[in-house]
Coordinates of C-alpha atoms in Angstrom, one line a residue:
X1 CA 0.0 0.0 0.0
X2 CA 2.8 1.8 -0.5
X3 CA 4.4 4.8 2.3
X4 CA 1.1 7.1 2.3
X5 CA 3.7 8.4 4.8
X6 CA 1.5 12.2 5.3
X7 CA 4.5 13.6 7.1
X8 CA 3.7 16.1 10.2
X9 CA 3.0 18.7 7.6
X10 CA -0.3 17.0 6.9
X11 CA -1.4 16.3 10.3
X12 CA 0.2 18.4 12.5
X13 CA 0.2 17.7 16.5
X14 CA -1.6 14.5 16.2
X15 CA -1.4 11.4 18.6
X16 CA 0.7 8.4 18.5
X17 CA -3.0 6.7 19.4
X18 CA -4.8 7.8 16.3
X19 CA -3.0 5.3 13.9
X20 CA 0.5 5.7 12.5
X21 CA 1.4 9.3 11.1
X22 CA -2.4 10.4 12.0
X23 CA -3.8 8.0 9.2
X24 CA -6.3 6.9 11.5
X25 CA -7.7 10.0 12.8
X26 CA -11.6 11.0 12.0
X27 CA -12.7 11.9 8.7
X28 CA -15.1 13.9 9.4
X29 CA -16.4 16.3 6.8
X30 CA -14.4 14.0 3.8
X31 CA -15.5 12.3 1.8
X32 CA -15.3 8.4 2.4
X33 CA -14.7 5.1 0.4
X34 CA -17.7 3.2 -0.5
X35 CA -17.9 -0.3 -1.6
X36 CA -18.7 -1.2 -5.6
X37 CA -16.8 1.6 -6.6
X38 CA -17.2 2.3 -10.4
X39 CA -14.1 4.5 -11.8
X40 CA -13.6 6.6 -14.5
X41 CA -10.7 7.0 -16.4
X42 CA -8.7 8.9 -17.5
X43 CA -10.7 11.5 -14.6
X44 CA -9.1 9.0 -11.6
X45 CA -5.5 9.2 -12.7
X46 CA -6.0 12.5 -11.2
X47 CA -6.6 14.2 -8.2
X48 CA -9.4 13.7 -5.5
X49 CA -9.4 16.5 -3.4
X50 CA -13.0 15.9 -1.5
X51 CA -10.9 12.6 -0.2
X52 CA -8.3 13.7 3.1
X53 CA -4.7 11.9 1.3
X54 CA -3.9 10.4 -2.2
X55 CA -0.8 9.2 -3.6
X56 CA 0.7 8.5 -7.4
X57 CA 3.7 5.9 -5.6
X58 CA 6.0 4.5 -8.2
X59 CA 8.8 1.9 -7.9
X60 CA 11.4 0.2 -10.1
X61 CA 13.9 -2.8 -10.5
X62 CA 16.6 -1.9 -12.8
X63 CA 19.8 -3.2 -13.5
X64 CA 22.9 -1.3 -15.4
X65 CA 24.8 -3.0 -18.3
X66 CA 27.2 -5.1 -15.5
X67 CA 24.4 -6.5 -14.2
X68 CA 24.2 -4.1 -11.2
X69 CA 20.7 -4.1 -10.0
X70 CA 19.2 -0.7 -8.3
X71 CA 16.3 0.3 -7.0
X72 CA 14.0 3.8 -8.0
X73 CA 11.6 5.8 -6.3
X74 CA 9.2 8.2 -7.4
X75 CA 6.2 9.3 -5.4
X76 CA 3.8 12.5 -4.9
X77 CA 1.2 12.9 -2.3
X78 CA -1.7 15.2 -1.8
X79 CA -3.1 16.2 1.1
X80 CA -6.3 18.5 2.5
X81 CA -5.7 20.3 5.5
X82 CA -9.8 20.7 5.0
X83 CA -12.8 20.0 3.2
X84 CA -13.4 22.8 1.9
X85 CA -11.9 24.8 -0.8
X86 CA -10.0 27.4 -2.0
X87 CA -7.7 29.2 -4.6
X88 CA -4.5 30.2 -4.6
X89 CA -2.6 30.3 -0.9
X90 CA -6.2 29.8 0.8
X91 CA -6.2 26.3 -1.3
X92 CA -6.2 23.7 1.5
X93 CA -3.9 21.1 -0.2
X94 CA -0.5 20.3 0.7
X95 CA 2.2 18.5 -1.8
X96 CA 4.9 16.1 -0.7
X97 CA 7.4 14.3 -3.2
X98 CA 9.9 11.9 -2.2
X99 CA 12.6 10.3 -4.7
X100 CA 15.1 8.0 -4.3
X101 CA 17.6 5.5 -5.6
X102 CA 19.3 2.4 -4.2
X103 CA 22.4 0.5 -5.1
X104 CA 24.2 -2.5 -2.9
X105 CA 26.0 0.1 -1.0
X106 CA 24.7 3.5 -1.0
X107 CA 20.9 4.9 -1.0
X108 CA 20.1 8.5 -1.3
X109 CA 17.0 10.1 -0.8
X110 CA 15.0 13.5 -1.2
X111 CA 12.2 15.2 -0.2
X112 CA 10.1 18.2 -1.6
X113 CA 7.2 20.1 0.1
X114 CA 4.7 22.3 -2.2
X115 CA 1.6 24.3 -1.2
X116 CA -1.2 23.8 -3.6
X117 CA -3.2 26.3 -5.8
X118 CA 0.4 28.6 -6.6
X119 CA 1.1 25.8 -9.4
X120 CA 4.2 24.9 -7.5
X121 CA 2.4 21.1 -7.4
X122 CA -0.5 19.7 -8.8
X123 CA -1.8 16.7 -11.0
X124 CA -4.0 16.8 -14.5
X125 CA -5.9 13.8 -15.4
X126 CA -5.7 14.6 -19.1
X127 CA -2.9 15.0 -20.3
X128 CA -1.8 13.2 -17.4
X129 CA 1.2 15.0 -15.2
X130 CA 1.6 14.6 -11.8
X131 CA 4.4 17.3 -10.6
X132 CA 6.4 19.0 -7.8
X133 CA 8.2 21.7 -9.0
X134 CA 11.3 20.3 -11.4
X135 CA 10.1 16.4 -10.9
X136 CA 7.7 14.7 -12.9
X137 CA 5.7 12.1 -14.2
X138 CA 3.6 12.7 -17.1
X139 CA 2.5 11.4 -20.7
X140 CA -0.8 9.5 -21.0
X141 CA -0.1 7.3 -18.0
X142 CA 0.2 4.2 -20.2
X143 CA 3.3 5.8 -21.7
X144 CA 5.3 8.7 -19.5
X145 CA 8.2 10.0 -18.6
X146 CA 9.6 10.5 -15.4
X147 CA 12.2 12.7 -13.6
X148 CA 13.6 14.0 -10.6
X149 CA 17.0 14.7 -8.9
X150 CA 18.3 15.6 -5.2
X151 CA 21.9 16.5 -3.6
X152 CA 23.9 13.4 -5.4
X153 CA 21.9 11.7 -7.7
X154 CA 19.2 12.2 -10.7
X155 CA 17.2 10.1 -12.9
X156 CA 15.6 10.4 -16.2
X157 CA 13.0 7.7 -17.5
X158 CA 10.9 6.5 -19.9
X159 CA 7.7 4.3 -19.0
X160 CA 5.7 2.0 -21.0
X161 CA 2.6 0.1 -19.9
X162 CA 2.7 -3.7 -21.1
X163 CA -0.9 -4.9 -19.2
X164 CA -4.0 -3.5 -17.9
X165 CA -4.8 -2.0 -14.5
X166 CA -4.8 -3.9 -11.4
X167 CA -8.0 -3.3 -8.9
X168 CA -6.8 -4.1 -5.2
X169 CA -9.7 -5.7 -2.6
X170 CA -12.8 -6.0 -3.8
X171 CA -12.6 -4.3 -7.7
X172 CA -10.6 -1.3 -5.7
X173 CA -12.0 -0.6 -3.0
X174 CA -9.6 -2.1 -0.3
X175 CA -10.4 -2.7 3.4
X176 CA -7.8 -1.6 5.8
X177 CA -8.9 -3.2 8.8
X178 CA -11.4 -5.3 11.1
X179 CA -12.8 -1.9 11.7
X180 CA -13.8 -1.5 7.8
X181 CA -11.0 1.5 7.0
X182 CA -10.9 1.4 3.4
X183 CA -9.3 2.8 0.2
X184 CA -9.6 3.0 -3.2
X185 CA -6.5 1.4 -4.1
X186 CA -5.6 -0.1 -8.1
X187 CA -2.0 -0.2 -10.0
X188 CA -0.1 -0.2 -13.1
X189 CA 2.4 -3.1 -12.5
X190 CA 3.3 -3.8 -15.4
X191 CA 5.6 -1.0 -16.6
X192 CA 9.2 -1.2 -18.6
X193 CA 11.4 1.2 -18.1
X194 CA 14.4 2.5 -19.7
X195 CA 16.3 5.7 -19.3
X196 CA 19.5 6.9 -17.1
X197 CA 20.8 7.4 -13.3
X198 CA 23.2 9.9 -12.8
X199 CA 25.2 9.0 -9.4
X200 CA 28.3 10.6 -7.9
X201 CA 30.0 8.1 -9.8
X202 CA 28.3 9.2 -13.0
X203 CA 25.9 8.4 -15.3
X204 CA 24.4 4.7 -15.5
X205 CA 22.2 3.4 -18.2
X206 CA 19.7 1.3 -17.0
X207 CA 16.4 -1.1 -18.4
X208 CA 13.9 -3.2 -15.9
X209 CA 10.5 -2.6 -14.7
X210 CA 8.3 -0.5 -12.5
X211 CA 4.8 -0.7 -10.4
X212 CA 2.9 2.9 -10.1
X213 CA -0.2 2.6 -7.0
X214 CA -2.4 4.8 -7.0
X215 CA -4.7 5.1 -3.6
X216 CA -7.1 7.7 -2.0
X217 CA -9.0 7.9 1.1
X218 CA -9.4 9.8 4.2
X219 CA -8.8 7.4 7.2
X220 CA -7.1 4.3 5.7
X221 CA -5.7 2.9 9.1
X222 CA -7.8 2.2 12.4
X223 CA -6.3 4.3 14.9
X224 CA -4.6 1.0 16.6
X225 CA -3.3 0.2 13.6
X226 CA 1.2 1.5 14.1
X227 CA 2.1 0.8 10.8
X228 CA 3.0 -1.6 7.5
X229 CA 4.7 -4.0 5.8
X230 CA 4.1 -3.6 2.1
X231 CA 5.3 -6.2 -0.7
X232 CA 4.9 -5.6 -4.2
X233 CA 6.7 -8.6 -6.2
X234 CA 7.3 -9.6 -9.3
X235 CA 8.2 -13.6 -10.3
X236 CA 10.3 -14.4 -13.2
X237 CA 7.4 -16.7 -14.5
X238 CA 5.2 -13.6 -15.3
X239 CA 2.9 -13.4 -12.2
X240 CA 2.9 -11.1 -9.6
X241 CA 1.3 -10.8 -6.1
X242 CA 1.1 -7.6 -3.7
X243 CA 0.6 -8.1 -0.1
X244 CA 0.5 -6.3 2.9
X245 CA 0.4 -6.5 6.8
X246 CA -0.7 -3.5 8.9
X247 CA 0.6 -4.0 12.6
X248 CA -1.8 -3.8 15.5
X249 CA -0.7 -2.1 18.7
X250 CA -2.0 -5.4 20.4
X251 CA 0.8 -7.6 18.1
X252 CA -1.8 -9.0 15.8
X253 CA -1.8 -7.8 12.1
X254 CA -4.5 -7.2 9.3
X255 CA -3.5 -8.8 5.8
X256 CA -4.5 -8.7 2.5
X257 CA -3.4 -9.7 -0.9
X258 CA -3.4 -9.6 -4.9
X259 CA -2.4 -12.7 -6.9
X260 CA -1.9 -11.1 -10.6
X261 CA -1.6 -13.6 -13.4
X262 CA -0.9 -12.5 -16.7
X263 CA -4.7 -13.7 -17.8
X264 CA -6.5 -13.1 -14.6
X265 CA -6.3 -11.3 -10.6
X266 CA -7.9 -12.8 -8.1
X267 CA -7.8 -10.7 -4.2
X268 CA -7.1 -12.3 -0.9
X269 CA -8.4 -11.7 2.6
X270 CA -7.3 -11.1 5.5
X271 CA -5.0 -14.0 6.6
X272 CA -4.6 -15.5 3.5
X273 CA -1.0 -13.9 2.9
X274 CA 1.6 -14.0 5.8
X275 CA 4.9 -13.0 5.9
X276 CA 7.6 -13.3 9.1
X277 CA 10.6 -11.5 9.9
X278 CA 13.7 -13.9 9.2
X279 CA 16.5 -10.6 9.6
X280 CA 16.5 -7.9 11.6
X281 CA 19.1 -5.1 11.0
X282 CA 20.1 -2.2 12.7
X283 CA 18.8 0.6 10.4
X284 CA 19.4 4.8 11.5
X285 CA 19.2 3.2 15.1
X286 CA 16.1 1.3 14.8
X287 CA 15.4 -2.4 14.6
X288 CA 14.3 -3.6 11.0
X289 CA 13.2 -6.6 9.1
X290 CA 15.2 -6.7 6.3
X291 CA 14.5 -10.4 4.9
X292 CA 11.2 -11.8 5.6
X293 CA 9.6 -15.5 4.2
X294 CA 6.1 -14.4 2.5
X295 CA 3.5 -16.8 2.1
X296 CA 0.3 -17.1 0.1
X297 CA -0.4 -21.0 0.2
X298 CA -3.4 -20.5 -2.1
X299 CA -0.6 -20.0 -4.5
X300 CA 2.1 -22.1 -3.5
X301 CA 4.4 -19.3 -2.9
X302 CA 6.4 -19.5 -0.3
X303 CA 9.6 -17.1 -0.7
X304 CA 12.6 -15.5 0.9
X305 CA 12.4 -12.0 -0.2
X306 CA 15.6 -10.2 1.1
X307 CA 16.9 -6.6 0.8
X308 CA 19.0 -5.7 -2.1
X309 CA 20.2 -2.4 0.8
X310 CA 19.6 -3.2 4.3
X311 CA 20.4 0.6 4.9
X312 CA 17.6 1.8 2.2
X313 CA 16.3 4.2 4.8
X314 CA 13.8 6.8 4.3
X315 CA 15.3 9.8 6.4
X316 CA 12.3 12.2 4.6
X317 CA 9.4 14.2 7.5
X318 CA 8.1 10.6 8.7
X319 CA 10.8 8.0 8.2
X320 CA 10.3 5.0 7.0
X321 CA 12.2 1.8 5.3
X322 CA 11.7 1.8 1.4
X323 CA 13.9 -0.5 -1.1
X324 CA 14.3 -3.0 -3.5
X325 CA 14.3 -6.9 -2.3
X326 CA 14.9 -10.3 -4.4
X327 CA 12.2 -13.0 -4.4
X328 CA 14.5 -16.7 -4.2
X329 CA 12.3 -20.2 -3.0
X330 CA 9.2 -21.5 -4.8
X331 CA 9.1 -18.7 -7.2
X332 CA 12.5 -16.4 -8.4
X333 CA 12.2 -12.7 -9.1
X334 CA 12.3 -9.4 -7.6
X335 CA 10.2 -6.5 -6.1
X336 CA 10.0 -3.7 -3.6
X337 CA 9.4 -3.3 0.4
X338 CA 7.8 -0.5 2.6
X339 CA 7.8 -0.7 6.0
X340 CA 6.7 1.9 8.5
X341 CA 6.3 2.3 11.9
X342 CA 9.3 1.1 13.6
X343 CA 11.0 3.2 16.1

C-alpha cells in the first residue's frame, strides 16, 4: 500500500493513538470510500481533493549494463488540511514528493514540500502530469516520462505500460482493517522502463520494470493500527502478487493480498498472505526486518524475499524503510518493500 507516509506537515500535533502518522484520525467532513466503486478513467488518474490523502507511488527494478541491480523511487502525495476549498494560498492542499535511488551500498534520498493552488504542485488527469516543482511524471499514463534529482543523484525515464490495471480488494475498494477503513487502491504493474541514473559516480544506463499505486482515502488505518509491511513482487514466470500486513498495537496484524496472473487477478483476505521477519538489522538506530519469508499457500508461494540495501532508509518528515528486495524459493524474481512504523 505503498508509504502514504503524510508527514507532520499533513497532520500536525496528532497522537501516537490515532493510527500511524495520523492515518487513523476521523474523517469527518471528507468524503469516504464506499464499496462497488465504479471509476472513471482517464478522470481517476488525477486528483481527489474531497478525499483527506492520495498518492501516485512509483517503484522500479533496474539493473545497469554489469548487471548491477538498483532500485527507484518516485512518489507525490496530496493532502487536505480541510474539506473545503479554495484558490490560490487559501487552497487547502498540501504537496509532498519523495525520490530516491538504491544501489548494494549506498541509498540516497529526497524530499520536496509544495503548497497547492500557486502551481508549485498539482496533477491533471488529461494530459496526465503529476508534478512537484522540477520532478515529474507525465504522458498519457500508459506511456510517461519521469524525472527528478536531489543532492547526489538524478534520474531520467521513460515508461511504457505492457498490461492493464490492477484493482486491489474488492474491484478497488480495499479494506484496511477489522474496523472497515478502506481505500480505493488499483495499479499499473506492469511498466518497462528504460532511461539513465546519474550518481556521484556518473551516469548509468539502466532497463527493468516499475509498479505505479495509486490510492485515496481519508482514514485508511484504524487508529490502533502503528504501521505496515508492504510487498509488491514480481516472479520471473510472469505473475505477480502484492501483499500487505498493517501491525496492530495489540501484536496482531491485518493482511491482505493480490495474486496477478498475466490472464487473470484474483484478491485475498485477511490471513490468506503472511509474511515473518527472518532478519533484523540495525537501520538509522532502529530495529528492521530486512529479509522476511512471505506466504500465500493459495498459490504455492512460499519465498525469501531479502533486501538488495539493508540501509535503504527513508530519512524524509516521517521516516520509513523503502527498497528493493529479491524474491528466491518456490518462485524467483524481484520486487520492492515498505515498512513503516518502527522506532
Amino acid at each position: 500500500m505503498n508509504a502514504k507516509i503524510l508527514a507532520l506537515v499533513v497532520f500536525p500535533g496528532v497522537a501516537a493513538a490515532q493510527g500511524f502518522a495520523g492515518l487513523g484520525t476521523d474523517a469527518a467532513g471528507f468524503s469516504v470510500p464506499q464499496p462497488d466503486p465504479v471509476f472513471d478513467f482517464p478522470t481517476d488518474h488525477g486528483p481527489h481533493p474531497d478525499y483527506r490523502i492520495e498518492w501516485w507511488y512509483l517503484t522500479a527494478n533496474l539493473e545497469g549494463p554489469n548487471g548491477t541491480p538498483y532500485g527507484l523511487q518516485w512518489t507525490l502525495f496530496r493532502s487536505a488540511l480541510a474539506p473545503d476549498a479554495g484558490e490560490g494560498w487559501t487552497a487547502p492542499q498540501l504537496w509532498m514528493g519523495h525520490a530516491a535511488v538504491t544501489t548494494p551500498d549506498a541509498h540516497f534520498v529526497t524530499e520536496r514540500l509544495a503548497r497547492g493552488g500557486i502551481g508549485q504542485a498539482g496533477v491533471t488527469a488529461t494530459p496526465f502530469a503529476a508534478w512537484i516543482d522540477d520532478w515529474q511524471l507525465a504522458g498519457t499514463f500508459d506511456v510517461a516520462r519521469m524525472t527528478a534529482s536531489g543532492p547526489d543523484f538524478a534520474y531520467d525515464m521513460d515508461l511504457t505500460a505492457t498490461g492493464p490495471l490492477i484493482f486491489h480488494g474488492d474491484a478497488g475498494y480495499s479494506v484496511k482493517s477489522a474496523k472497515g477503513q478502506a481505500s480505493y487502491y488499483y495499479s499499473q504493474p506492469f511498466y518497462e522502463v528504460s532511461g539513465t541514473l546519474t550518481l556521484p559516480t556518473g551516469e548509468v544506463p539502466v532497463t527493468g520494470s516499475a509498479w505505479l499505486d495509486r490510492e485515496w482515502s481519508s482514514q485508511p488505518l484504524a487508529e490502533d493500527q502503528s504501521g505496515w509491511d508492504w510487498f509488491s513482487l514480481s516472479f520471473d514466470d510472469g505473475s505477480k502478487m502484492m501483499g500487505f500486513l498493517l501491525r496492530q498495537t495489540d501484536g496482531s496484524a491485518y493482511s491482505s493480498g493480490t495474486w496477478i496472473d498475466p490472464e487473470s487477478t484474483t484478491p485475498y483476505g485477511d490471513g490468506a498472505f503472511a509474511a515473518t521477519p527472518l532478519r533484523w538489522a540495525k537501520v538509522a538506530g532502529r530495529d528492521i526486518p530486512v529479509s522476511w519469508q512471505v506466504t500465500l499457500p493459495e498459490r504455492g508461494v512460499d519465498v525469501t524475499v531479502t533486501a538488495i540495501n539493508d540501509a535503504a532508509w527513508m530519512d524524509t518528515s516521517v521516516p520509513y524503510w523503502e527498497g528493493p528486495v529479491t524474491v528466491t524459493g518456490s518462485h524467483e524474481g524481484q520486487g520492492y518493500l515498505e515498512m513503516t512504523g518502527y522506532e
